[in-house]
PDB file of C-alpha atoms and ligand atoms in Angstrom:
ATOM      1  CA  UNK L   1       1.843  49.839 -19.621  1.00 49.00           C
ATOM      2  CA  UNK L   2       1.147  46.438 -17.962  1.00 53.00           C
ATOM      3  CA  UNK L   3       3.267  45.363 -15.095  1.00 55.00           C
ATOM      4  CA  UNK L   4       4.947  41.873 -14.900  1.00 61.00           C
ATOM      5  CA  UNK L   5       6.378  40.349 -11.932  1.00 57.00           C
ATOM      6  CA  UNK L   6       9.865  40.943 -13.415  1.00 62.00           C
ATOM      7  CA  UNK L   7       9.174  44.827 -13.739  1.00 71.00           C
ATOM      8  CA  UNK L   8      10.315  44.824 -10.026  1.00 84.00           C
ATOM      9  CA  UNK L   9      13.796  44.149  -9.807  1.00 83.00           C
ATOM     10  CA  UNK L  10      13.555  42.684  -6.192  1.00 82.00           C
ATOM     11  CA  UNK L  11      10.844  40.540  -6.966  1.00 87.00           C
ATOM     12  CA  UNK L  12      12.656  39.049  -9.931  1.00 90.00           C
ATOM     13  CA  UNK L  13      15.797  38.594  -7.708  1.00 92.00           C
ATOM     14  CA  UNK L  14      13.790  36.714  -5.152  1.00 89.00           C
ATOM     15  CA  UNK L  15      12.030  34.610  -8.093  1.00 87.00           C
ATOM     16  CA  UNK L  16      15.649  33.773  -9.497  1.00 90.00           C
ATOM     17  CA  UNK L  17      16.668  32.627  -5.895  1.00 89.00           C
ATOM     18  CA  UNK L  18      13.757  30.435  -5.353  1.00 86.00           C
ATOM     19  CA  UNK L  19      14.129  28.897  -8.843  1.00 87.00           C
ATOM     20  CA  UNK L  20      18.026  28.090  -8.101  1.00 89.00           C
ATOM     21  CA  UNK L  21      17.131  26.471  -4.710  1.00 88.00           C
ATOM     22  CA  UNK L  22      15.177  23.715  -6.925  1.00 91.00           C
ATOM     23  CA  UNK L  23      18.334  22.837  -8.550  1.00 93.00           C
ATOM     24  CA  UNK L  24      19.566  20.140  -6.138  1.00 94.00           C
ATOM     25  CA  UNK L  25      16.009  18.519  -6.425  1.00 94.00           C
ATOM     26  CA  UNK L  26      15.860  18.796 -10.043  1.00 95.00           C
ATOM     27  CA  UNK L  27      19.455  17.026 -10.216  1.00 96.00           C
ATOM     28  CA  UNK L  28      18.002  14.063  -8.100  1.00 96.00           C
ATOM     29  CA  UNK L  29      14.641  13.735  -9.915  1.00 96.00           C
ATOM     30  CA  UNK L  30      15.803  14.331 -13.571  1.00 97.00           C
ATOM     31  CA  UNK L  31      15.430  11.193 -15.596  1.00 97.00           C
ATOM     32  CA  UNK L  32      13.604   9.541 -12.617  1.00 98.00           C
ATOM     33  CA  UNK L  33       9.941   8.139 -12.545  1.00 98.00           C
ATOM     34  CA  UNK L  34       7.388   9.531 -10.254  1.00 98.00           C
ATOM     35  CA  UNK L  35       3.883   8.334 -10.032  1.00 98.00           C
ATOM     36  CA  UNK L  36       1.112  10.714  -9.183  1.00 98.00           C
ATOM     37  CA  UNK L  37      -2.509   9.642  -7.766  1.00 98.00           C
ATOM     38  CA  UNK L  38      -4.611  12.547  -8.874  1.00 97.00           C
ATOM     39  CA  UNK L  39      -7.999  12.603  -7.346  1.00 94.00           C
ATOM     40  CA  UNK L  40     -10.093  14.775  -4.748  1.00 92.00           C
ATOM     41  CA  UNK L  41     -10.187  18.548  -4.557  1.00 93.00           C
ATOM     42  CA  UNK L  42      -7.290  18.822  -6.975  1.00 94.00           C
ATOM     43  CA  UNK L  43      -9.346  17.285  -9.672  1.00 94.00           C
ATOM     44  CA  UNK L  44     -12.545  19.107  -8.899  1.00 92.00           C
ATOM     45  CA  UNK L  45     -11.614  22.724  -8.198  1.00 92.00           C
ATOM     46  CA  UNK L  46     -10.419  24.659 -11.360  1.00 93.00           C
ATOM     47  CA  UNK L  47      -7.748  26.703  -9.803  1.00 94.00           C
ATOM     48  CA  UNK L  48      -6.183  23.653  -7.999  1.00 95.00           C
ATOM     49  CA  UNK L  49      -6.750  21.688 -11.312  1.00 95.00           C
ATOM     50  CA  UNK L  50      -4.728  24.300 -13.429  1.00 95.00           C
ATOM     51  CA  UNK L  51      -1.903  24.420 -10.672  1.00 95.00           C
ATOM     52  CA  UNK L  52      -1.676  20.515 -10.749  1.00 96.00           C
ATOM     53  CA  UNK L  53      -1.445  20.643 -14.700  1.00 97.00           C
ATOM     54  CA  UNK L  54       1.220  23.136 -14.491  1.00 97.00           C
ATOM     55  CA  UNK L  55       3.374  21.379 -11.845  1.00 97.00           C
ATOM     56  CA  UNK L  56       3.073  18.141 -13.864  1.00 98.00           C
ATOM     57  CA  UNK L  57       4.148  19.942 -17.100  1.00 98.00           C
ATOM     58  CA  UNK L  58       7.096  21.665 -15.012  1.00 97.00           C
ATOM     59  CA  UNK L  59       8.172  18.250 -14.087  1.00 97.00           C
ATOM     60  CA  UNK L  60       7.970  17.061 -17.538  1.00 97.00           C
ATOM     61  CA  UNK L  61      10.277  19.880 -18.885  1.00 96.00           C
ATOM     62  CA  UNK L  62      12.832  19.279 -16.303  1.00 96.00           C
ATOM     63  CA  UNK L  63      13.367  15.878 -17.558  1.00 97.00           C
ATOM     64  CA  UNK L  64      11.062  13.987 -14.710  1.00 97.00           C
ATOM     65  CA  UNK L  65       8.996  11.086 -16.037  1.00 98.00           C
ATOM     66  CA  UNK L  66       5.582  11.400 -14.821  1.00 98.00           C
ATOM     67  CA  UNK L  67       2.880   8.792 -14.769  1.00 98.00           C
ATOM     68  CA  UNK L  68      -0.529  10.131 -13.487  1.00 98.00           C
ATOM     69  CA  UNK L  69      -3.243   7.681 -12.181  1.00 98.00           C
ATOM     70  CA  UNK L  70      -6.431   9.472 -11.705  1.00 98.00           C
ATOM     71  CA  UNK L  71      -9.489   8.828  -9.328  1.00 95.00           C
ATOM     72  CA  UNK L  72     -13.242   9.740 -10.047  1.00 94.00           C
ATOM     73  CA  UNK L  73     -15.313   8.278  -7.351  1.00 89.00           C
ATOM     74  CA  UNK L  74     -17.819  11.279  -6.984  1.00 92.00           C
ATOM     75  CA  UNK L  75     -18.130  11.421 -10.768  1.00 94.00           C
ATOM     76  CA  UNK L  76     -19.050   7.731 -10.909  1.00 94.00           C
ATOM     77  CA  UNK L  77     -21.412   8.363  -8.066  1.00 93.00           C
ATOM     78  CA  UNK L  78     -23.113  11.413  -9.999  1.00 95.00           C
ATOM     79  CA  UNK L  79     -23.383   9.521 -13.145  1.00 96.00           C
ATOM     80  CA  UNK L  80     -24.884   6.372 -11.440  1.00 95.00           C
ATOM     81  CA  UNK L  81     -27.437   8.699  -9.849  1.00 95.00           C
ATOM     82  CA  UNK L  82     -28.292  10.318 -13.240  1.00 95.00           C
ATOM     83  CA  UNK L  83     -29.266   7.066 -14.966  1.00 94.00           C
ATOM     84  CA  UNK L  84     -30.978   5.746 -11.901  1.00 95.00           C
ATOM     85  CA  UNK L  85     -28.388   3.243 -10.212  1.00 93.00           C
ATOM     86  CA  UNK L  86     -28.137   4.160  -6.332  1.00 91.00           C
ATOM     87  CA  UNK L  87     -24.356   3.960  -5.444  1.00 88.00           C
ATOM     88  CA  UNK L  88     -23.800   1.411  -2.768  1.00 89.00           C
ATOM     89  CA  UNK L  89     -20.891   1.208  -0.298  1.00 88.00           C
ATOM     90  CA  UNK L  90     -19.883  -1.373   2.177  1.00 87.00           C
ATOM     91  CA  UNK L  91     -17.032  -0.480   4.587  1.00 80.00           C
ATOM     92  CA  UNK L  92     -16.646   2.614   2.697  1.00 73.00           C
ATOM     93  CA  UNK L  93     -15.828   0.719  -0.547  1.00 81.00           C
ATOM     94  CA  UNK L  94     -18.064   1.048  -3.583  1.00 85.00           C
ATOM     95  CA  UNK L  95     -20.004  -2.193  -4.592  1.00 92.00           C
ATOM     96  CA  UNK L  96     -19.503  -2.423  -8.200  1.00 95.00           C
ATOM     97  CA  UNK L  97     -22.101  -4.559  -9.988  1.00 95.00           C
ATOM     98  CA  UNK L  98     -21.912  -5.156 -13.911  1.00 96.00           C
ATOM     99  CA  UNK L  99     -24.127  -2.123 -14.639  1.00 95.00           C
ATOM    100  CA  UNK L 100     -21.975   0.020 -12.215  1.00 95.00           C
ATOM    101  CA  UNK L 101     -18.684  -1.114 -13.657  1.00 97.00           C
ATOM    102  CA  UNK L 102     -19.920  -0.110 -17.353  1.00 97.00           C
ATOM    103  CA  UNK L 103     -20.683   3.187 -15.933  1.00 96.00           C
ATOM    104  CA  UNK L 104     -17.225   3.302 -14.093  1.00 96.00           C
ATOM    105  CA  UNK L 105     -15.264   2.380 -17.206  1.00 98.00           C
ATOM    106  CA  UNK L 106     -17.048   5.207 -19.153  1.00 97.00           C
ATOM    107  CA  UNK L 107     -16.792   7.723 -16.611  1.00 98.00           C
ATOM    108  CA  UNK L 108     -13.172   7.025 -15.808  1.00 98.00           C
ATOM    109  CA  UNK L 109     -12.134   6.900 -19.308  1.00 98.00           C
ATOM    110  CA  UNK L 110     -13.651  10.193 -20.219  1.00 98.00           C
ATOM    111  CA  UNK L 111     -11.880  11.628 -17.109  1.00 97.00           C
ATOM    112  CA  UNK L 112      -8.383  10.006 -18.121  1.00 98.00           C
ATOM    113  CA  UNK L 113      -8.876  11.492 -21.572  1.00 98.00           C
ATOM    114  CA  UNK L 114      -9.862  15.070 -20.338  1.00 96.00           C
ATOM    115  CA  UNK L 115      -6.726  15.057 -17.993  1.00 97.00           C
ATOM    116  CA  UNK L 116      -4.599  13.907 -21.147  1.00 98.00           C
ATOM    117  CA  UNK L 117      -6.036  16.952 -23.151  1.00 97.00           C
ATOM    118  CA  UNK L 118      -5.548  19.216 -20.187  1.00 97.00           C
ATOM    119  CA  UNK L 119      -1.869  18.319 -19.752  1.00 98.00           C
ATOM    120  CA  UNK L 120      -1.336  18.668 -23.480  1.00 98.00           C
ATOM    121  CA  UNK L 121      -2.653  22.337 -23.378  1.00 97.00           C
ATOM    122  CA  UNK L 122      -0.195  22.868 -20.733  1.00 96.00           C
ATOM    123  CA  UNK L 123       2.641  21.741 -22.871  1.00 96.00           C
ATOM    124  CA  UNK L 124       2.945  18.276 -21.622  1.00 98.00           C
ATOM    125  CA  UNK L 125       1.636  15.843 -24.161  1.00 98.00           C
ATOM    126  CA  UNK L 126      -0.332  13.173 -22.401  1.00 98.00           C
ATOM    127  CA  UNK L 127      -1.855   9.780 -23.398  1.00 98.00           C
ATOM    128  CA  UNK L 128      -4.741   8.374 -21.646  1.00 98.00           C
ATOM    129  CA  UNK L 129      -4.492   4.573 -21.118  1.00 98.00           C
ATOM    130  CA  UNK L 130      -6.412   2.124 -18.883  1.00 98.00           C
ATOM    131  CA  UNK L 131      -5.195  -1.068 -17.361  1.00 98.00           C
ATOM    132  CA  UNK L 132      -6.443  -2.800 -20.555  1.00 98.00           C
ATOM    133  CA  UNK L 133      -3.823  -1.307 -22.689  1.00 98.00           C
ATOM    134  CA  UNK L 134      -0.649  -2.822 -23.555  1.00 98.00           C
ATOM    135  CA  UNK L 135      -1.349  -5.515 -20.870  1.00 98.00           C
ATOM    136  CA  UNK L 136      -0.675  -2.754 -18.213  1.00 98.00           C
ATOM    137  CA  UNK L 137      -2.767  -4.288 -15.488  1.00 98.00           C
ATOM    138  CA  UNK L 138      -4.356  -7.627 -14.724  1.00 98.00           C
ATOM    139  CA  UNK L 139      -6.730  -8.303 -11.702  1.00 98.00           C
ATOM    140  CA  UNK L 140      -8.915 -10.777  -9.801  1.00 98.00           C
ATOM    141  CA  UNK L 141     -11.656 -10.191  -7.742  1.00 97.00           C
ATOM    142  CA  UNK L 142     -10.972  -8.740  -4.410  1.00 95.00           C
ATOM    143  CA  UNK L 143     -12.010 -11.209  -1.681  1.00 94.00           C
ATOM    144  CA  UNK L 144     -12.834 -10.006   1.777  1.00 90.00           C
ATOM    145  CA  UNK L 145     -15.304 -10.156   4.465  1.00 91.00           C
ATOM    146  CA  UNK L 146     -18.071  -8.734   2.190  1.00 92.00           C
ATOM    147  CA  UNK L 147     -18.900  -8.999  -1.484  1.00 95.00           C
ATOM    148  CA  UNK L 148     -17.975  -5.918  -3.511  1.00 95.00           C
ATOM    149  CA  UNK L 149     -18.630  -7.566  -6.991  1.00 97.00           C
ATOM    150  CA  UNK L 150     -16.234  -6.371  -9.708  1.00 97.00           C
ATOM    151  CA  UNK L 151     -13.735  -4.757  -7.433  1.00 96.00           C
ATOM    152  CA  UNK L 152     -10.598  -6.019  -8.358  1.00 97.00           C
ATOM    153  CA  UNK L 153      -7.128  -6.519  -6.761  1.00 96.00           C
ATOM    154  CA  UNK L 154      -3.900  -6.291  -8.965  1.00 98.00           C
ATOM    155  CA  UNK L 155      -2.186  -9.512  -9.923  1.00 98.00           C
ATOM    156  CA  UNK L 156       0.215  -8.201 -12.293  1.00 98.00           C
ATOM    157  CA  UNK L 157       1.540  -4.927 -13.803  1.00 98.00           C
ATOM    158  CA  UNK L 158       3.592  -4.698 -16.994  1.00 98.00           C
ATOM    159  CA  UNK L 159       5.222  -1.439 -17.494  1.00 97.00           C
ATOM    160  CA  UNK L 160       6.642  -1.463 -20.979  1.00 97.00           C
ATOM    161  CA  UNK L 161       3.744   0.583 -22.612  1.00 98.00           C
ATOM    162  CA  UNK L 162       4.414   3.286 -19.773  1.00 98.00           C
ATOM    163  CA  UNK L 163       7.966   3.245 -20.237  1.00 96.00           C
ATOM    164  CA  UNK L 164       7.638   3.462 -24.060  1.00 97.00           C
ATOM    165  CA  UNK L 165       5.317   6.411 -23.726  1.00 98.00           C
ATOM    166  CA  UNK L 166       7.672   8.100 -21.112  1.00 95.00           C
ATOM    167  CA  UNK L 167      10.801   7.475 -23.454  1.00 94.00           C
ATOM    168  CA  UNK L 168       9.002   9.114 -26.326  1.00 96.00           C
ATOM    169  CA  UNK L 169       8.189  11.956 -24.143  1.00 96.00           C
ATOM    170  CA  UNK L 170       4.578  11.389 -23.478  1.00 98.00           C
ATOM    171  CA  UNK L 171       3.010  11.615 -19.953  1.00 98.00           C
ATOM    172  CA  UNK L 172       1.038   8.326 -19.403  1.00 98.00           C
ATOM    173  CA  UNK L 173      -2.485   9.036 -17.689  1.00 98.00           C
ATOM    174  CA  UNK L 174      -3.846   5.752 -16.212  1.00 98.00           C
ATOM    175  CA  UNK L 175      -7.501   4.906 -15.929  1.00 98.00           C
ATOM    176  CA  UNK L 176      -7.479   2.475 -13.062  1.00 98.00           C
ATOM    177  CA  UNK L 177      -9.637  -0.394 -14.582  1.00 98.00           C
ATOM    178  CA  UNK L 178      -8.347  -3.693 -15.237  1.00 98.00           C
ATOM    179  CA  UNK L 179      -9.133  -6.925 -16.932  1.00 98.00           C
ATOM    180  CA  UNK L 180      -9.647 -10.198 -15.379  1.00 98.00           C
ATOM    181  CA  UNK L 181      -8.903 -13.672 -16.781  1.00 97.00           C
ATOM    182  CA  UNK L 182     -12.582 -14.601 -17.609  1.00 96.00           C
ATOM    183  CA  UNK L 183     -13.515 -11.279 -19.819  1.00 96.00           C
ATOM    184  CA  UNK L 184     -14.452  -9.113 -16.681  1.00 97.00           C
ATOM    185  CA  UNK L 185     -13.569  -5.612 -16.050  1.00 98.00           C
ATOM    186  CA  UNK L 186     -12.501  -4.685 -12.526  1.00 98.00           C
ATOM    187  CA  UNK L 187     -12.720  -1.379 -10.829  1.00 97.00           C
ATOM    188  CA  UNK L 188      -9.272  -0.928  -9.086  1.00 96.00           C
ATOM    189  CA  UNK L 189      -8.683   1.676  -6.242  1.00 94.00           C
ATOM    190  CA  UNK L 190      -6.562   4.294  -7.624  1.00 96.00           C
ATOM    191  CA  UNK L 191      -3.897   4.431  -4.735  1.00 96.00           C
ATOM    192  CA  UNK L 192      -3.381   0.778  -5.350  1.00 96.00           C
ATOM    193  CA  UNK L 193      -2.889   1.064  -8.848  1.00 98.00           C
ATOM    194  CA  UNK L 194      -0.682   3.975  -8.270  1.00 98.00           C
ATOM    195  CA  UNK L 195       1.514   2.107  -5.900  1.00 98.00           C
ATOM    196  CA  UNK L 196       1.481  -1.096  -7.792  1.00 98.00           C
ATOM    197  CA  UNK L 197       2.483   0.774 -10.942  1.00 98.00           C
ATOM    198  CA  UNK L 198       5.316   2.701  -9.056  1.00 98.00           C
ATOM    199  CA  UNK L 199       6.825  -0.596  -7.914  1.00 98.00           C
ATOM    200  CA  UNK L 200       6.708  -2.177 -11.287  1.00 98.00           C
ATOM    201  CA  UNK L 201       8.300   0.877 -13.323  1.00 97.00           C
ATOM    202  CA  UNK L 202      11.086   1.221 -10.746  1.00 97.00           C
ATOM    203  CA  UNK L 203       9.749   4.790  -9.715  1.00 98.00           C
ATOM    204  CA  UNK L 204      11.772   6.777  -7.203  1.00 97.00           C
ATOM    205  CA  UNK L 205       8.506   8.246  -5.727  1.00 97.00           C
ATOM    206  CA  UNK L 206       4.803   7.602  -5.620  1.00 98.00           C
ATOM    207  CA  UNK L 207       2.610  10.817  -4.590  1.00 98.00           C
ATOM    208  CA  UNK L 208      -0.873  10.168  -3.514  1.00 98.00           C
ATOM    209  CA  UNK L 209      -2.937  13.514  -3.628  1.00 97.00           C
ATOM    210  CA  UNK L 210      -5.843  13.577  -0.926  1.00 95.00           C
ATOM    211  CA  UNK L 211      -8.068  16.096   0.729  1.00 95.00           C
ATOM    212  CA  UNK L 212      -6.192  16.102   4.171  1.00 96.00           C
ATOM    213  CA  UNK L 213      -2.960  17.556   5.347  1.00 95.00           C
ATOM    214  CA  UNK L 214      -1.388  14.024   5.502  1.00 96.00           C
ATOM    215  CA  UNK L 215      -1.314  11.329   8.344  1.00 98.00           C
ATOM    216  CA  UNK L 216      -2.551  13.101  11.458  1.00 98.00           C
ATOM    217  CA  UNK L 217      -1.921  11.885  15.010  1.00 97.00           C
ATOM    218  CA  UNK L 218      -5.297  13.278  15.768  1.00 96.00           C
ATOM    219  CA  UNK L 219      -7.487  13.455  12.872  1.00 95.00           C
ATOM    220  CA  UNK L 220      -9.355  16.381  14.211  1.00 94.00           C
ATOM    221  CA  UNK L 221      -6.092  18.425  14.796  1.00 95.00           C
ATOM    222  CA  UNK L 222      -4.341  19.567  11.477  1.00 89.00           C
ATOM    223  CA  UNK L 223      -1.452  20.688  13.661  1.00 93.00           C
ATOM    224  CA  UNK L 224      -0.808  17.094  14.439  1.00 97.00           C
ATOM    225  CA  UNK L 225       0.845  16.144  11.224  1.00 96.00           C
ATOM    226  CA  UNK L 226       3.306  13.374  11.003  1.00 97.00           C
ATOM    227  CA  UNK L 227       5.834  14.705   8.598  1.00 94.00           C
ATOM    228  CA  UNK L 228       8.066  11.631   8.038  1.00 95.00           C
ATOM    229  CA  UNK L 229       7.648   7.872   9.076  1.00 95.00           C
ATOM    230  CA  UNK L 230       9.017   4.500   8.367  1.00 97.00           C
ATOM    231  CA  UNK L 231       7.060   1.644   6.873  1.00 97.00           C
ATOM    232  CA  UNK L 232       7.146  -0.132  10.310  1.00 97.00           C
ATOM    233  CA  UNK L 233       6.001   2.969  12.125  1.00 97.00           C
ATOM    234  CA  UNK L 234       3.219   3.589   9.616  1.00 97.00           C
ATOM    235  CA  UNK L 235       1.930  -0.141  10.110  1.00 96.00           C
ATOM    236  CA  UNK L 236       2.017   0.395  13.870  1.00 96.00           C
ATOM    237  CA  UNK L 237      -0.297   3.639  13.301  1.00 97.00           C
ATOM    238  CA  UNK L 238      -2.773   1.403  11.686  1.00 95.00           C
ATOM    239  CA  UNK L 239      -2.592  -1.398  14.364  1.00 95.00           C
ATOM    240  CA  UNK L 240      -3.209   1.358  17.054  1.00 96.00           C
ATOM    241  CA  UNK L 241      -6.321   2.820  15.221  1.00 95.00           C
ATOM    242  CA  UNK L 242      -4.607   6.183  14.831  1.00 96.00           C
ATOM    243  CA  UNK L 243      -4.883   5.575  10.989  1.00 95.00           C
ATOM    244  CA  UNK L 244      -8.497   4.771  10.180  1.00 92.00           C
ATOM    245  CA  UNK L 245     -10.928   4.565   7.479  1.00 87.00           C
ATOM    246  CA  UNK L 246      -9.762   5.546   3.940  1.00 85.00           C
ATOM    247  CA  UNK L 247      -6.483   6.334   5.346  1.00 93.00           C
ATOM    248  CA  UNK L 248      -5.860   2.712   5.793  1.00 91.00           C
ATOM    249  CA  UNK L 249      -5.590   1.519   2.327  1.00 89.00           C
ATOM    250  CA  UNK L 250      -3.839   4.724   1.339  1.00 95.00           C
ATOM    251  CA  UNK L 251      -1.051   3.896   4.035  1.00 97.00           C
ATOM    252  CA  UNK L 252      -0.743   0.409   3.134  1.00 96.00           C
ATOM    253  CA  UNK L 253      -0.161   1.427  -0.624  1.00 97.00           C
ATOM    254  CA  UNK L 254       2.421   3.519   0.753  1.00 98.00           C
ATOM    255  CA  UNK L 255       4.114   0.695   2.764  1.00 98.00           C
ATOM    256  CA  UNK L 256       3.846  -1.828  -0.031  1.00 98.00           C
ATOM    257  CA  UNK L 257       5.630   0.861  -2.573  1.00 98.00           C
ATOM    258  CA  UNK L 258       8.544   1.460  -0.308  1.00 98.00           C
ATOM    259  CA  UNK L 259       8.939  -2.275   0.499  1.00 98.00           C
ATOM    260  CA  UNK L 260       9.027  -2.817  -3.182  1.00 97.00           C
ATOM    261  CA  UNK L 261      11.487  -0.508  -4.249  1.00 97.00           C
ATOM    262  CA  UNK L 262      10.135   2.897  -4.411  1.00 98.00           C
ATOM    263  CA  UNK L 263      12.361   5.453  -2.477  1.00 97.00           C
ATOM    264  CA  UNK L 264       9.743   7.361  -0.886  1.00 96.00           C
ATOM    265  CA  UNK L 265       5.838   7.481  -0.670  1.00 97.00           C
ATOM    266  CA  UNK L 266       4.165  10.705   0.019  1.00 97.00           C
ATOM    267  CA  UNK L 267       0.498  11.484   1.244  1.00 97.00           C
ATOM    268  CA  UNK L 268       0.036  15.027  -0.145  1.00 96.00           C
ATOM    269  CA  UNK L 269      -2.529  17.827   0.667  1.00 95.00           C
ATOM    270  CA  UNK L 270      -4.053  18.281  -2.834  1.00 95.00           C
ATOM    271  CA  UNK L 271      -6.009  21.087  -1.406  1.00 95.00           C
ATOM    272  CA  UNK L 272      -2.792  23.167  -1.373  1.00 93.00           C
ATOM    273  CA  UNK L 273      -2.046  25.034  -4.479  1.00 93.00           C
ATOM    274  CA  UNK L 274       1.261  23.790  -6.085  1.00 93.00           C
ATOM    275  CA  UNK L 275       1.376  20.889  -3.596  1.00 94.00           C
ATOM    276  CA  UNK L 276       3.332  18.590  -5.882  1.00 95.00           C
ATOM    277  CA  UNK L 277       6.116  21.173  -6.394  1.00 94.00           C
ATOM    278  CA  UNK L 278       6.297  21.992  -2.717  1.00 92.00           C
ATOM    279  CA  UNK L 279       6.623  18.300  -1.935  1.00 93.00           C
ATOM    280  CA  UNK L 280       9.250  17.711  -4.532  1.00 94.00           C
ATOM    281  CA  UNK L 281      11.196  20.768  -4.444  1.00 91.00           C
ATOM    282  CA  UNK L 282      11.568  21.579  -0.693  1.00 83.00           C
ATOM    283  CA  UNK L 283      12.938  19.718   2.355  1.00 76.00           C
ATOM    284  CA  UNK L 284       9.900  20.626   4.325  1.00 77.00           C
ATOM    285  CA  UNK L 285       7.377  18.974   1.977  1.00 80.00           C
ATOM    286  CA  UNK L 286       3.812  19.306   2.053  1.00 85.00           C
ATOM    287  CA  UNK L 287       2.082  16.123   3.647  1.00 94.00           C
ATOM    288  CA  UNK L 288       3.627  12.829   5.188  1.00 97.00           C
ATOM    289  CA  UNK L 289       6.538  10.836   3.666  1.00 96.00           C
ATOM    290  CA  UNK L 290       6.900   7.240   4.160  1.00 97.00           C
ATOM    291  CA  UNK L 291      10.251   5.599   3.650  1.00 96.00           C
ATOM    292  CA  UNK L 292      11.545   1.964   4.239  1.00 94.00           C
ATOM    293  CA  UNK L 293      13.880   3.354   6.740  1.00 82.00           C
ATOM    294  CA  UNK L 294      16.988   3.569   4.502  1.00 54.00           C
ATOM    295  CA  UNK L 295      16.797   6.900   2.775  1.00 45.00           C
ATOM    296  CA  UNK L 296      19.642   8.877   1.383  1.00 46.00           C
ATOM    297  CA  UNK L 297      19.773  12.631   2.002  1.00 45.00           C
ATOM    298  CA  UNK L 298      18.215  14.756  -0.933  1.00 44.00           C
ATOM    299  CA  UNK L 299      21.538  16.363  -1.253  1.00 41.00           C
ATOM    300  CA  UNK L 300      23.500  13.252  -1.635  1.00 41.00           C
ATOM    301  CA  UNK L 301      24.834  12.272  -5.099  1.00 36.00           C
TER     302      UNK L 301
HETATM  303  P1  ADP E   1      -9.326   9.686  -0.884  1.00 52.62           P
HETATM  304  O1  ADP E   1     -10.384  10.036  -1.390  1.00 52.62           O
HETATM  305  O2  ADP E   1      -8.131  10.756  -1.121  1.00 52.62           O
HETATM  306  O3  ADP E   1      -8.849   8.182  -1.085  1.00 52.62           O
HETATM  307  P2  ADP E   1     -10.020   8.885   1.673  1.00 52.62           P
HETATM  308  O4  ADP E   1     -11.153   9.673   2.244  1.00 52.62           O
HETATM  309  O5  ADP E   1     -10.454   7.434   1.216  1.00 52.62           O
HETATM  310  O6  ADP E   1      -9.260   9.977   0.934  1.00 52.62           O
HETATM  311  O7  ADP E   1      -9.176   8.803   2.956  1.00 52.62           O
HETATM  312  C1  ADP E   1      -8.716   9.872   3.791  1.00 52.62           C
HETATM  313  C2  ADP E   1      -9.458  10.035   5.058  1.00 52.62           C
HETATM  314  O8  ADP E   1      -9.257   9.188   6.069  1.00 52.62           O
HETATM  315  C3  ADP E   1      -9.388  11.342   5.739  1.00 52.62           C
HETATM  316  O9  ADP E   1     -10.203  12.289   5.040  1.00 52.62           O
HETATM  317  C4  ADP E   1      -9.795  11.142   7.336  1.00 52.62           C
HETATM  318  O10 ADP E   1     -11.266  11.166   7.565  1.00 52.62           O
HETATM  319  C5  ADP E   1      -9.395   9.535   7.399  1.00 52.62           C
HETATM  320  N1  ADP E   1      -8.428   9.345   8.319  1.00 52.62           N
HETATM  321  C6  ADP E   1      -8.519   8.344   9.220  1.00 52.62           C
HETATM  322  N2  ADP E   1      -7.468   8.429  10.044  1.00 52.62           N
HETATM  323  C7  ADP E   1      -6.598   9.373   9.463  1.00 52.62           C
HETATM  324  C8  ADP E   1      -5.413   9.869  10.184  1.00 52.62           C
HETATM  325  N3  ADP E   1      -4.840   9.384  11.236  1.00 52.62           N
HETATM  326  N4  ADP E   1      -4.832  10.913   9.312  1.00 52.62           N
HETATM  327  C9  ADP E   1      -5.578  11.374   8.316  1.00 52.62           C
HETATM  328  N5  ADP E   1      -6.610  11.024   7.918  1.00 52.62           N
HETATM  329  C10 ADP E   1      -7.285   9.847   8.498  1.00 52.62           C
HETATM  330 MG1   MG E   2      -9.830   6.552  -0.660  1.00 52.62          MG
END
């Protein structure tokens, strides 16, 4: 006879207790929109990938409208190398010439469709869309103190397509490329796409999955995790140099999101199994939460 967890009445009761503890969180999140930036280890490790798909399917089943925005930097670099284009980075950001952009759009498009298929297999029917579909995104060239080619910044987001898909019970999976005004296609940082989309669709939360515990006071000490902070405090950490490198744009995206109506922005450790459910369905969470300073308690009506 095969044994299931429910064969043991103590385990079954403990499981029921855990599920019932999720009720207050489900009550708050049901009917709300959550944007999840999916990338890093959670996208490459097969076990983590299956756990993320299961978490998103569960959210879908309890009535949360999930929008996924995916990354894919390592896959783009691998394909570029395969066809003889050496990836170039300036200040940690990929330089995107026209050939690289064509590869980027193809590779990311494939990733988006494969995530949609996987979610469908897990019971959450999903649709891969890019920033070019339904006027979702409009971008212009990102101008900084170097030239990154076709790296774009978002000028406009139109949420109708995502809202229509969500209303009909589909999980949109967004590939972060966007059209410009002159026929160009821009490569958009996935954190940026996620936070802009979260603001535009009135999401309650944006979750950025990454490969570190969250914002650390000392990047070499995982015990120094900062569990919650306000947008002002987060900006201070950038100014002080405590938040550096790839964490800077990530934190800026969180700050922008909460200043533009998103209630909470979370930087979540995507290396932890079921990090999404841990973050959403427990008080302790799993990473760093950034708020605009005015946040109601999870148990408030
Ligand atoms: P992603 O691939 O998810 O976009 P990035 O590599 O771009 O992640 O950014 C996360 C990185 O930022 C971390 O791996 C870490 O090396 C760096 N970092 C710098 N300062 C901090 C900090 N205070 N807390 C956490 N990570 C930090
Ligand atoms: Mg990054």
